[in-house]
PDB file of C-alpha atoms in Angstrom:
ATOM      1  CA  MET A 188       0.085  -0.143   0.056  1.00 64.00           C
ATOM      2  CA  HIS A 189       1.628   3.231  -0.932  1.00 70.00           C
ATOM      3  CA  ILE A 190       0.155   6.465   1.313  1.00 77.00           C
ATOM      4  CA  LYS A 191       1.362   9.745   1.872  1.00 81.00           C
ATOM      5  CA  ASN A 192       3.165  11.044   4.941  1.00 82.00           C
ATOM      6  CA  SER A 193      -0.079  13.256   6.205  1.00 88.00           C
ATOM      7  CA  THR A 194      -1.808   9.645   6.372  1.00 86.00           C
ATOM      8  CA  LEU A 195       1.057   7.838   8.416  1.00 83.00           C
ATOM      9  CA  ILE A 196       1.083  10.790  10.730  1.00 86.00           C
ATOM     10  CA  PHE A 197      -2.588  10.802  11.046  1.00 87.00           C
ATOM     11  CA  THR A 198      -2.726   7.370  11.980  1.00 82.00           C
ATOM     12  CA  LEU A 199       0.274   7.035  14.235  1.00 83.00           C
ATOM     13  CA  ASP A 200      -1.116  10.052  16.399  1.00 84.00           C
ATOM     14  CA  GLY A 201      -4.282   7.750  17.513  1.00 79.00           C
ATOM     15  CA  LEU A 202      -1.952   4.772  18.229  1.00 77.00           C
ATOM     16  CA  ASN A 203       0.116   3.493  20.958  1.00 73.00           C
ATOM     17  CA  ILE A 204       3.666   4.131  19.191  1.00 74.00           C
ATOM     18  CA  ASP A 205       4.920   0.832  21.310  1.00 75.00           C
ATOM     19  CA  ASN A 206       3.046  -1.231  18.959  1.00 72.00           C
ATOM     20  CA  VAL A 207       3.385  -0.125  15.865  1.00 75.00           C
ATOM     21  CA  CYS A 208       5.935  -1.475  13.243  1.00 77.00           C
ATOM     22  CA  ILE A 209       6.370   0.426   9.942  1.00 76.00           C
ATOM     23  CA  VAL A 210       7.921  -0.780   6.876  1.00 76.00           C
ATOM     24  CA  SER A 211       9.199   1.018   3.884  1.00 71.00           C
ATOM     25  CA  ASP A 212      10.349   0.174   0.266  1.00 67.00           C
ATOM     26  CA  LEU A 213      11.875   3.645  -0.391  1.00 63.00           C
ATOM     27  CA  LEU A 214      13.897   3.754  -3.239  1.00 66.00           C
ATOM     28  CA  PRO A 215      17.221   4.855  -2.891  1.00 68.00           C
ATOM     29  CA  GLU A 216      16.159   6.500  -6.640  1.00 71.00           C
ATOM     30  CA  LYS A 217      13.629   8.451  -5.563  1.00 71.00           C
ATOM     31  CA  GLY A 218      15.913  11.726  -5.994  1.00 79.00           C
ATOM     32  CA  LEU A 219      15.900  11.027  -9.841  1.00 85.00           C
ATOM     33  CA  LYS A 220      14.372  13.175 -12.412  1.00 91.00           C
ATOM     34  CA  ASN A 221      11.563  12.110 -14.269  1.00 93.00           C
ATOM     35  CA  GLY A 222      12.869   9.374 -17.153  1.00 94.00           C
ATOM     36  CA  ILE A 223      13.224   5.805 -18.032  1.00 95.00           C
ATOM     37  CA  TYR A 224      15.786   3.921 -15.392  1.00 92.00           C
ATOM     38  CA  ASP A 225      16.536   0.509 -14.932  1.00 89.00           C
ATOM     39  CA  LEU A 226      15.773  -0.478 -11.071  1.00 82.00           C
ATOM     40  CA  GLY A 227      17.248  -4.159 -11.097  1.00 81.00           C
ATOM     41  CA  PRO A 228      15.860  -6.400 -13.716  1.00 87.00           C
ATOM     42  CA  LEU A 229      13.066  -3.896 -13.740  1.00 87.00           C
ATOM     43  CA  LYS A 230      12.608  -0.951 -16.521  1.00 93.00           C
ATOM     44  CA  VAL A 231      10.490   1.614 -15.079  1.00 92.00           C
ATOM     45  CA  ASP A 232       9.168   5.337 -15.842  1.00 94.00           C
ATOM     46  CA  LYS A 233       9.678   8.091 -13.291  1.00 91.00           C
ATOM     47  CA  LYS A 234       6.912  10.398 -13.682  1.00 91.00           C
ATOM     48  CA  SER A 235       6.578  13.163 -10.921  1.00 87.00           C
ATOM     49  CA  ASP A 236       6.410  11.129  -7.502  1.00 83.00           C
ATOM     50  CA  LEU A 237       5.953   7.900  -8.808  1.00 87.00           C
ATOM     51  CA  PHE A 238       7.880   5.082 -10.277  1.00 87.00           C
ATOM     52  CA  TYR A 239       5.336   3.229 -13.168  1.00 92.00           C
ATOM     53  CA  VAL A 240       6.185  -0.428 -15.004  1.00 94.00           C
ATOM     54  CA  HIS A 241       7.877   0.903 -18.131  1.00 96.00           C
ATOM     55  CA  ASN A 242       5.522   1.863 -20.594  1.00 96.00           C
ATOM     56  CA  SER A 243       2.294   1.073 -18.060  1.00 95.00           C
ATOM     57  CA  SER A 244      -0.008   2.498 -15.574  1.00 93.00           C
ATOM     58  CA  THR A 245       1.362  -0.010 -13.157  1.00 93.00           C
ATOM     59  CA  ILE A 246       2.768   1.711  -9.911  1.00 88.00           C
ATOM     60  CA  ALA A 247       6.459   0.040  -9.425  1.00 82.00           C
ATOM     61  CA  ASP A 248       7.153   2.094  -6.499  1.00 70.00           C
ATOM     62  CA  SER A 249       7.157   5.978  -4.697  1.00 68.00           C
ATOM     63  CA  GLY A 250       9.753   8.098  -5.698  1.00 61.00           C
ATOM     64  CA  LYS A 251       8.868  11.029  -3.076  1.00 60.00           C
TER      65      LYS A 251
END
């Protein structure tokens, strides 16, 4: 699931922080400019804040 930082903060404000585990799949490539990249064996298109599987509308990851 991809969520905005504000959604995570809102959720955590209502929880006991001792019972939360956050897993991130953040890409080190997040700072790249828009374009086509090879991320391991996967070719992706970076458009704005998202990576898409090349030539598709399938989200590969967040670039934010």
